[in-house]
């Protein structure tokens, strides 16, 4: 989620050295190829967990931007090189619907939003408003309670948010606006917000929190856990759960339906979904399964869910909605 969805090919994870595996992935039948759109921090957790559980040298992780990996999934289907994919759940849903490219996984996990037989959620991100308390006080500005509050001209050039065209974090903002105000009023709210943000519409999901931390802007919209972390580090940051709702996007792990034995790929996916979950939950404190607990500060006041299943088609519709508001 912090990673921009701009089209870009990530680098091969530095923690995996091909030479130690005796050759390239294509030459090693017993090596599971993992494609991932996850942040570096999440990839590090996956690597550490797999190594600890005895899979060192049996896997290779390649990182991609969300758009590029999604494009590969939709274009290549089961012909994709990857054996395992960790990816935005809405892309996995859409790829399975159009390509039937993933196999069923057995698990005792009970996702809060219901389960699918071919994907297991591994992390979640929730949106919120955050503010620089010092700058708000310095400028005599009120603390915003809603996204719509940020359209007030008093916040002109003092607001930052991610562009939904480049960052899936921006989708959390658009979902909240459309859900609360509908498309007609919502487009005006979004247009006013775009006007107020001016040059501070970011291509990266982490862009707004960086500008709020440095005091370049007074308020932003982005990932809730980033604001909580910044506050705990001593920055003059606070977070506000907008009454329009705290929407969440998840990332899941799925196993590609390949000819031949997929036992090792299924093992690797299960380790990522189960054994790595504790450390992933610590970094991305959003409960995804029954019986998971997070600290009270990580429980949003206005947690909401989009009324239908999130899909690539819906994302594209909301991207068009954003373009029209501009």
CSV table of C-alpha atoms in Angstrom, one decimal:
chain,number,residue,atom,x,y,z
A,1,UNK,CA,0.0,0.0,0.0
A,2,UNK,CA,2.8,2.6,0.7
A,3,UNK,CA,4.3,1.6,-2.6
A,4,UNK,CA,3.0,3.7,-5.6
A,5,UNK,CA,1.0,1.8,-8.2
A,6,UNK,CA,2.9,3.5,-10.9
A,7,UNK,CA,4.2,1.2,-13.5
A,8,UNK,CA,7.7,0.1,-12.4
A,9,UNK,CA,9.6,-3.1,-12.0
A,10,UNK,CA,11.1,-3.6,-8.6
A,11,UNK,CA,14.5,-5.1,-7.9
A,12,UNK,CA,15.1,-8.7,-6.9
A,13,UNK,CA,15.2,-8.9,-3.1
A,14,UNK,CA,18.7,-8.4,-1.9
A,15,UNK,CA,18.3,-11.0,0.8
A,16,UNK,CA,18.1,-13.8,-1.8
A,17,UNK,CA,21.3,-14.6,-3.6
A,18,UNK,CA,20.8,-16.7,-6.7
A,19,UNK,CA,24.4,-17.9,-6.7
A,20,UNK,CA,23.7,-19.6,-3.4
A,21,UNK,CA,20.9,-21.5,-5.0
A,22,UNK,CA,23.1,-23.0,-7.7
A,23,UNK,CA,21.6,-21.1,-10.7
A,24,UNK,CA,18.7,-19.1,-11.9
A,25,UNK,CA,15.1,-19.6,-11.0
A,26,UNK,CA,14.3,-21.2,-14.3
A,27,UNK,CA,17.0,-23.8,-13.8
A,28,UNK,CA,15.9,-24.7,-10.3
A,29,UNK,CA,12.7,-26.8,-10.2
A,30,UNK,CA,12.6,-26.9,-6.5
A,31,UNK,CA,12.6,-23.1,-6.1
A,32,UNK,CA,9.4,-21.2,-5.6
A,33,UNK,CA,9.1,-17.9,-7.5
A,34,UNK,CA,7.2,-15.3,-5.5
A,35,UNK,CA,6.0,-12.1,-7.2
A,36,UNK,CA,5.0,-9.4,-4.7
A,37,UNK,CA,3.7,-5.8,-4.7
A,38,UNK,CA,4.3,-5.5,-0.9
A,39,UNK,CA,6.4,-2.8,0.7
A,40,UNK,CA,10.1,-3.6,1.5
A,41,UNK,CA,9.2,-4.0,5.2
A,42,UNK,CA,6.6,-6.7,4.4
A,43,UNK,CA,9.0,-8.5,2.1
A,44,UNK,CA,11.6,-8.5,4.8
A,45,UNK,CA,9.1,-10.1,7.2
A,46,UNK,CA,8.2,-12.8,4.6
A,47,UNK,CA,11.9,-13.6,3.9
A,48,UNK,CA,12.8,-13.8,7.6
A,49,UNK,CA,9.9,-16.1,8.4
A,50,UNK,CA,10.5,-18.4,5.4
A,51,UNK,CA,14.2,-18.7,6.3
A,52,UNK,CA,13.4,-19.4,9.9
A,53,UNK,CA,11.0,-22.1,8.9
A,54,UNK,CA,13.6,-23.9,6.8
A,55,UNK,CA,12.8,-22.6,3.3
A,56,UNK,CA,16.0,-20.6,2.8
A,57,UNK,CA,17.3,-21.2,-0.8
A,58,UNK,CA,14.0,-22.7,-1.8
A,59,UNK,CA,12.3,-19.4,-2.9
A,60,UNK,CA,13.0,-16.2,-4.8
A,61,UNK,CA,11.0,-13.0,-4.3
A,62,UNK,CA,10.7,-10.3,-7.0
A,63,UNK,CA,9.1,-7.0,-6.2
A,64,UNK,CA,6.8,-5.1,-8.6
A,65,UNK,CA,4.6,-2.0,-8.5
A,66,UNK,CA,1.0,-2.9,-8.2
A,67,UNK,CA,0.0,-1.8,-11.7
A,68,UNK,CA,2.8,-3.7,-13.4
A,69,UNK,CA,2.2,-6.9,-11.5
A,70,UNK,CA,-1.6,-6.6,-12.0
A,71,UNK,CA,-1.0,-6.1,-15.7
A,72,UNK,CA,1.2,-9.2,-15.9
A,73,UNK,CA,-1.5,-11.2,-14.1
A,74,UNK,CA,-4.2,-10.1,-16.4
A,75,UNK,CA,-2.1,-10.6,-19.5
A,76,UNK,CA,-0.4,-13.9,-18.7
A,77,UNK,CA,-2.7,-15.8,-16.4
A,78,UNK,CA,-1.3,-19.2,-15.5
A,79,UNK,CA,1.6,-18.6,-17.9
A,80,UNK,CA,3.1,-16.1,-15.5
A,81,UNK,CA,6.5,-17.2,-14.2
A,82,UNK,CA,5.5,-16.8,-10.5
A,83,UNK,CA,4.4,-19.8,-8.5
A,84,UNK,CA,3.1,-17.6,-5.6
A,85,UNK,CA,1.8,-14.1,-5.7
A,86,UNK,CA,1.2,-11.6,-2.9
A,87,UNK,CA,-0.8,-8.8,-4.2
A,88,UNK,CA,-3.7,-6.3,-3.6
A,89,UNK,CA,-6.7,-8.5,-3.0
A,90,UNK,CA,-8.9,-6.7,-5.5
A,91,UNK,CA,-6.4,-7.6,-8.3
A,92,UNK,CA,-6.3,-11.3,-7.2
A,93,UNK,CA,-10.2,-11.3,-7.2
A,94,UNK,CA,-10.3,-9.9,-10.7
A,95,UNK,CA,-7.5,-12.1,-12.0
A,96,UNK,CA,-9.3,-15.2,-10.6
A,97,UNK,CA,-12.6,-14.1,-12.1
A,98,UNK,CA,-11.2,-13.5,-15.6
A,99,UNK,CA,-8.3,-16.0,-15.7
A,100,UNK,CA,-9.1,-18.8,-13.2
A,101,UNK,CA,-5.4,-18.7,-12.4
A,102,UNK,CA,-5.2,-19.7,-8.7
A,103,UNK,CA,-5.5,-23.1,-6.9
A,104,UNK,CA,-7.4,-23.7,-3.7
A,105,UNK,CA,-5.5,-23.4,-0.4
A,106,UNK,CA,-6.4,-25.3,2.8
A,107,UNK,CA,-6.3,-23.3,6.0
A,108,UNK,CA,-8.0,-23.1,9.4
A,109,UNK,CA,-7.8,-19.3,9.2
A,110,UNK,CA,-11.1,-17.5,9.4
A,111,UNK,CA,-11.0,-14.1,7.7
A,112,UNK,CA,-13.3,-11.4,9.2
A,113,UNK,CA,-14.6,-10.6,5.7
A,114,UNK,CA,-15.3,-14.1,4.7
A,115,UNK,CA,-12.9,-16.5,3.0
A,116,UNK,CA,-12.1,-17.4,-0.6
A,117,UNK,CA,-10.6,-20.8,-1.3
A,118,UNK,CA,-7.8,-19.4,-3.4
A,119,UNK,CA,-6.5,-16.4,-1.5
A,120,UNK,CA,-5.5,-15.7,2.1
A,121,UNK,CA,-5.2,-12.1,3.4
A,122,UNK,CA,-1.8,-11.2,4.8
A,123,UNK,CA,-2.0,-7.5,5.6
A,124,UNK,CA,-4.3,-4.5,5.6
A,125,UNK,CA,-4.1,-0.8,5.4
A,126,UNK,CA,-6.7,1.8,6.6
A,127,UNK,CA,-7.1,5.4,5.6
A,128,UNK,CA,-7.5,8.4,7.8
A,129,UNK,CA,-6.9,12.2,8.1
A,130,UNK,CA,-3.7,13.3,9.9
A,131,UNK,CA,-2.6,16.7,11.0
A,132,UNK,CA,0.5,18.7,12.0
A,133,UNK,CA,-0.7,20.1,15.4
A,134,UNK,CA,2.0,22.7,15.6
A,135,UNK,CA,1.2,24.2,12.1
A,136,UNK,CA,-2.5,24.2,12.7
A,137,UNK,CA,-2.0,26.1,16.0
A,138,UNK,CA,0.5,28.5,14.3
A,139,UNK,CA,-2.0,29.3,11.5
A,140,UNK,CA,-5.0,29.4,13.8
A,141,UNK,CA,-6.8,26.7,11.9
A,142,UNK,CA,-9.5,24.4,13.3
A,143,UNK,CA,-8.9,20.6,13.6
A,144,UNK,CA,-10.7,19.0,10.6
A,145,UNK,CA,-13.2,16.3,11.5
A,146,UNK,CA,-14.2,15.2,8.0
A,147,UNK,CA,-12.7,15.0,4.6
A,148,UNK,CA,-15.2,17.6,3.5
A,149,UNK,CA,-13.8,20.0,6.1
A,150,UNK,CA,-10.5,20.0,4.2
A,151,UNK,CA,-12.3,21.6,1.2
A,152,UNK,CA,-12.7,24.8,3.2
A,153,UNK,CA,-10.6,27.5,1.5
A,154,UNK,CA,-8.8,28.2,4.8
A,155,UNK,CA,-6.8,25.0,4.1
A,156,UNK,CA,-5.8,26.3,0.6
A,157,UNK,CA,-2.4,24.8,-0.3
A,158,UNK,CA,-2.2,23.2,3.1
A,159,UNK,CA,-3.7,19.8,2.3
A,160,UNK,CA,-2.0,16.7,0.8
A,161,UNK,CA,-3.4,13.4,-0.5
A,162,UNK,CA,-2.4,10.6,-2.8
A,163,UNK,CA,-3.5,10.5,-6.5
A,164,UNK,CA,-5.7,7.5,-7.1
A,165,UNK,CA,-4.2,7.2,-10.6
A,166,UNK,CA,-0.8,6.4,-9.1
A,167,UNK,CA,-1.4,5.1,-5.6
A,168,UNK,CA,-4.0,2.7,-4.3
A,169,UNK,CA,-4.0,4.6,-1.0
A,170,UNK,CA,-5.8,7.3,-2.9
A,171,UNK,CA,-8.6,4.8,-3.5
A,172,UNK,CA,-9.3,4.8,0.2
A,173,UNK,CA,-10.1,8.6,0.0
A,174,UNK,CA,-12.3,8.2,-3.1
A,175,UNK,CA,-14.3,5.3,-1.6
A,176,UNK,CA,-15.0,7.4,1.5
A,177,UNK,CA,-16.2,10.4,-0.5
A,178,UNK,CA,-18.4,8.5,-2.9
A,179,UNK,CA,-19.8,6.3,-0.1
A,180,UNK,CA,-20.8,9.3,2.0
A,181,UNK,CA,-21.9,11.9,-0.6
A,182,UNK,CA,-22.7,9.9,-3.7
A,183,UNK,CA,-21.3,10.6,-7.2
A,184,UNK,CA,-22.8,14.0,-7.8
A,185,UNK,CA,-22.1,15.8,-4.5
A,186,UNK,CA,-19.0,13.6,-4.1
A,187,UNK,CA,-17.5,14.9,-7.3
A,188,UNK,CA,-17.8,18.5,-6.1
A,189,UNK,CA,-16.2,17.5,-2.8
A,190,UNK,CA,-13.4,15.9,-4.6
A,191,UNK,CA,-13.0,18.9,-7.0
A,192,UNK,CA,-12.8,21.3,-4.1
A,193,UNK,CA,-10.3,19.1,-2.3
A,194,UNK,CA,-8.1,18.9,-5.5
A,195,UNK,CA,-8.3,22.7,-5.7
A,196,UNK,CA,-7.2,23.1,-2.1
A,197,UNK,CA,-4.3,20.6,-2.4
A,198,UNK,CA,-2.8,22.4,-5.4
A,199,UNK,CA,0.7,21.1,-5.8
A,200,UNK,CA,0.4,18.6,-2.9
A,201,UNK,CA,-1.4,15.8,-4.7
A,202,UNK,CA,1.1,12.9,-4.3
A,203,UNK,CA,2.0,10.0,-6.6
A,204,UNK,CA,3.1,7.9,-3.5
A,205,UNK,CA,0.8,6.8,-0.7
A,206,UNK,CA,3.5,7.9,1.8
A,207,UNK,CA,3.9,11.4,0.2
A,208,UNK,CA,1.2,13.1,2.4
A,209,UNK,CA,2.5,11.9,5.8
A,210,UNK,CA,6.0,13.1,4.8
A,211,UNK,CA,4.7,16.6,4.0
A,212,UNK,CA,2.7,16.8,7.2
A,213,UNK,CA,5.7,15.6,9.2
A,214,UNK,CA,7.9,18.4,7.8
A,215,UNK,CA,5.2,21.0,8.2
A,216,UNK,CA,5.0,21.7,4.4
A,217,UNK,CA,1.2,21.2,4.8
A,218,UNK,CA,-1.0,21.2,7.8
A,219,UNK,CA,-3.3,18.2,7.0
A,220,UNK,CA,-3.2,15.1,4.8
A,221,UNK,CA,-5.0,11.9,4.0
A,222,UNK,CA,-3.2,8.6,3.9
A,223,UNK,CA,-2.5,5.5,5.9
A,224,UNK,CA,-3.6,5.6,9.5
A,225,UNK,CA,-0.8,3.5,10.8
A,226,UNK,CA,1.8,5.9,9.4
A,227,UNK,CA,0.3,8.7,11.4
A,228,UNK,CA,0.3,6.6,14.6
A,229,UNK,CA,3.9,5.7,14.0
A,230,UNK,CA,4.9,9.3,13.4
A,231,UNK,CA,3.2,10.4,16.6
A,232,UNK,CA,4.9,7.7,18.6
A,233,UNK,CA,8.3,8.9,17.2
A,234,UNK,CA,7.6,12.4,18.7
A,235,UNK,CA,6.5,14.3,15.6
A,236,UNK,CA,3.7,16.9,16.2
A,237,UNK,CA,1.2,14.6,14.4
A,238,UNK,CA,-2.3,13.5,15.3
A,239,UNK,CA,-4.8,11.4,13.4
A,240,UNK,CA,-8.5,11.9,12.9
A,241,UNK,CA,-11.0,9.3,11.8
A,242,UNK,CA,-13.2,11.1,9.2
A,243,UNK,CA,-16.9,10.6,9.7
A,244,UNK,CA,-17.1,9.6,6.0
A,245,UNK,CA,-15.4,6.4,7.1
A,246,UNK,CA,-12.1,4.6,7.4
A,247,UNK,CA,-11.9,2.2,4.5
A,248,UNK,CA,-9.4,-0.6,4.2
A,249,UNK,CA,-7.5,-2.3,1.4
A,250,UNK,CA,-5.9,-5.7,1.9
A,251,UNK,CA,-3.2,-7.7,0.3
A,252,UNK,CA,-3.4,-11.5,-0.1
A,253,UNK,CA,-1.3,-14.5,-1.0
A,254,UNK,CA,-2.3,-16.9,-3.8
A,255,UNK,CA,-0.8,-19.9,-5.5
A,256,UNK,CA,-0.8,-20.0,-9.3
A,257,UNK,CA,-2.3,-23.0,-11.0
A,258,UNK,CA,0.7,-24.6,-12.7
A,259,UNK,CA,1.1,-28.0,-14.3
A,260,UNK,CA,3.0,-30.4,-12.0
A,261,UNK,CA,3.6,-30.6,-8.3
A,262,UNK,CA,2.5,-27.4,-6.4
A,263,UNK,CA,3.2,-28.8,-2.9
A,264,UNK,CA,6.1,-26.5,-2.2
A,265,UNK,CA,4.3,-23.4,-3.5
A,266,UNK,CA,1.3,-24.2,-1.2
A,267,UNK,CA,3.7,-24.7,1.8
A,268,UNK,CA,5.4,-21.3,1.1
A,269,UNK,CA,2.0,-19.5,0.8
A,270,UNK,CA,0.8,-21.1,4.0
A,271,UNK,CA,3.9,-20.0,5.9
A,272,UNK,CA,3.4,-16.4,4.6
A,273,UNK,CA,-0.3,-16.3,5.6
A,274,UNK,CA,0.1,-18.0,9.0
A,275,UNK,CA,3.6,-17.9,10.4
A,276,UNK,CA,4.5,-14.4,9.1
A,277,UNK,CA,1.2,-13.0,10.1
A,278,UNK,CA,2.2,-12.0,13.7
A,279,UNK,CA,5.1,-9.7,12.5
A,280,UNK,CA,3.0,-8.4,9.6
A,281,UNK,CA,0.2,-7.5,12.0
A,282,UNK,CA,2.7,-5.6,14.1
A,283,UNK,CA,3.7,-3.5,11.2
A,284,UNK,CA,0.3,-3.2,9.6
A,285,UNK,CA,-2.0,-3.3,12.6
A,286,UNK,CA,-5.3,-4.1,11.0
A,287,UNK,CA,-7.1,-7.2,12.2
A,288,UNK,CA,-8.0,-9.5,9.3
A,289,UNK,CA,-8.9,-12.8,11.1
A,290,UNK,CA,-11.1,-13.8,13.9
A,291,UNK,CA,-9.4,-13.7,17.4
A,292,UNK,CA,-6.8,-11.2,16.2
A,293,UNK,CA,-6.2,-8.3,18.6
A,294,UNK,CA,-4.7,-4.9,18.0
A,295,UNK,CA,-4.2,-2.0,20.5
A,296,UNK,CA,-7.1,0.3,20.9
A,297,UNK,CA,-5.3,3.2,19.1
A,298,UNK,CA,-5.3,1.0,16.0
A,299,UNK,CA,-9.1,0.5,15.9
A,300,UNK,CA,-10.7,3.2,13.7
A,301,UNK,CA,-13.7,5.0,15.0
A,302,UNK,CA,-15.6,4.8,11.7
A,303,UNK,CA,-14.5,1.6,10.0
A,304,UNK,CA,-16.5,1.0,6.8
A,305,UNK,CA,-16.5,-1.4,3.9
A,306,UNK,CA,-17.4,-0.7,0.3
A,307,UNK,CA,-20.8,-2.3,-0.4
A,308,UNK,CA,-19.6,-4.5,-3.2
A,309,UNK,CA,-16.5,-6.6,-3.8
A,310,UNK,CA,-13.6,-4.5,-4.8
A,311,UNK,CA,-12.4,-5.1,-8.3
A,312,UNK,CA,-10.1,-3.6,-10.9
A,313,UNK,CA,-13.2,-2.5,-12.9
A,314,UNK,CA,-14.4,-0.6,-9.8
A,315,UNK,CA,-10.9,1.0,-9.3
A,316,UNK,CA,-10.9,2.1,-13.0
A,317,UNK,CA,-14.4,3.6,-12.5
A,318,UNK,CA,-13.2,5.6,-9.5
A,319,UNK,CA,-10.1,6.7,-11.3
A,320,UNK,CA,-12.3,8.1,-14.1
A,321,UNK,CA,-14.4,9.8,-11.3
A,322,UNK,CA,-11.2,11.5,-10.1
A,323,UNK,CA,-10.2,12.6,-13.6
A,324,UNK,CA,-13.6,14.2,-14.1
A,325,UNK,CA,-13.3,16.0,-10.8
A,326,UNK,CA,-10.1,17.6,-11.9
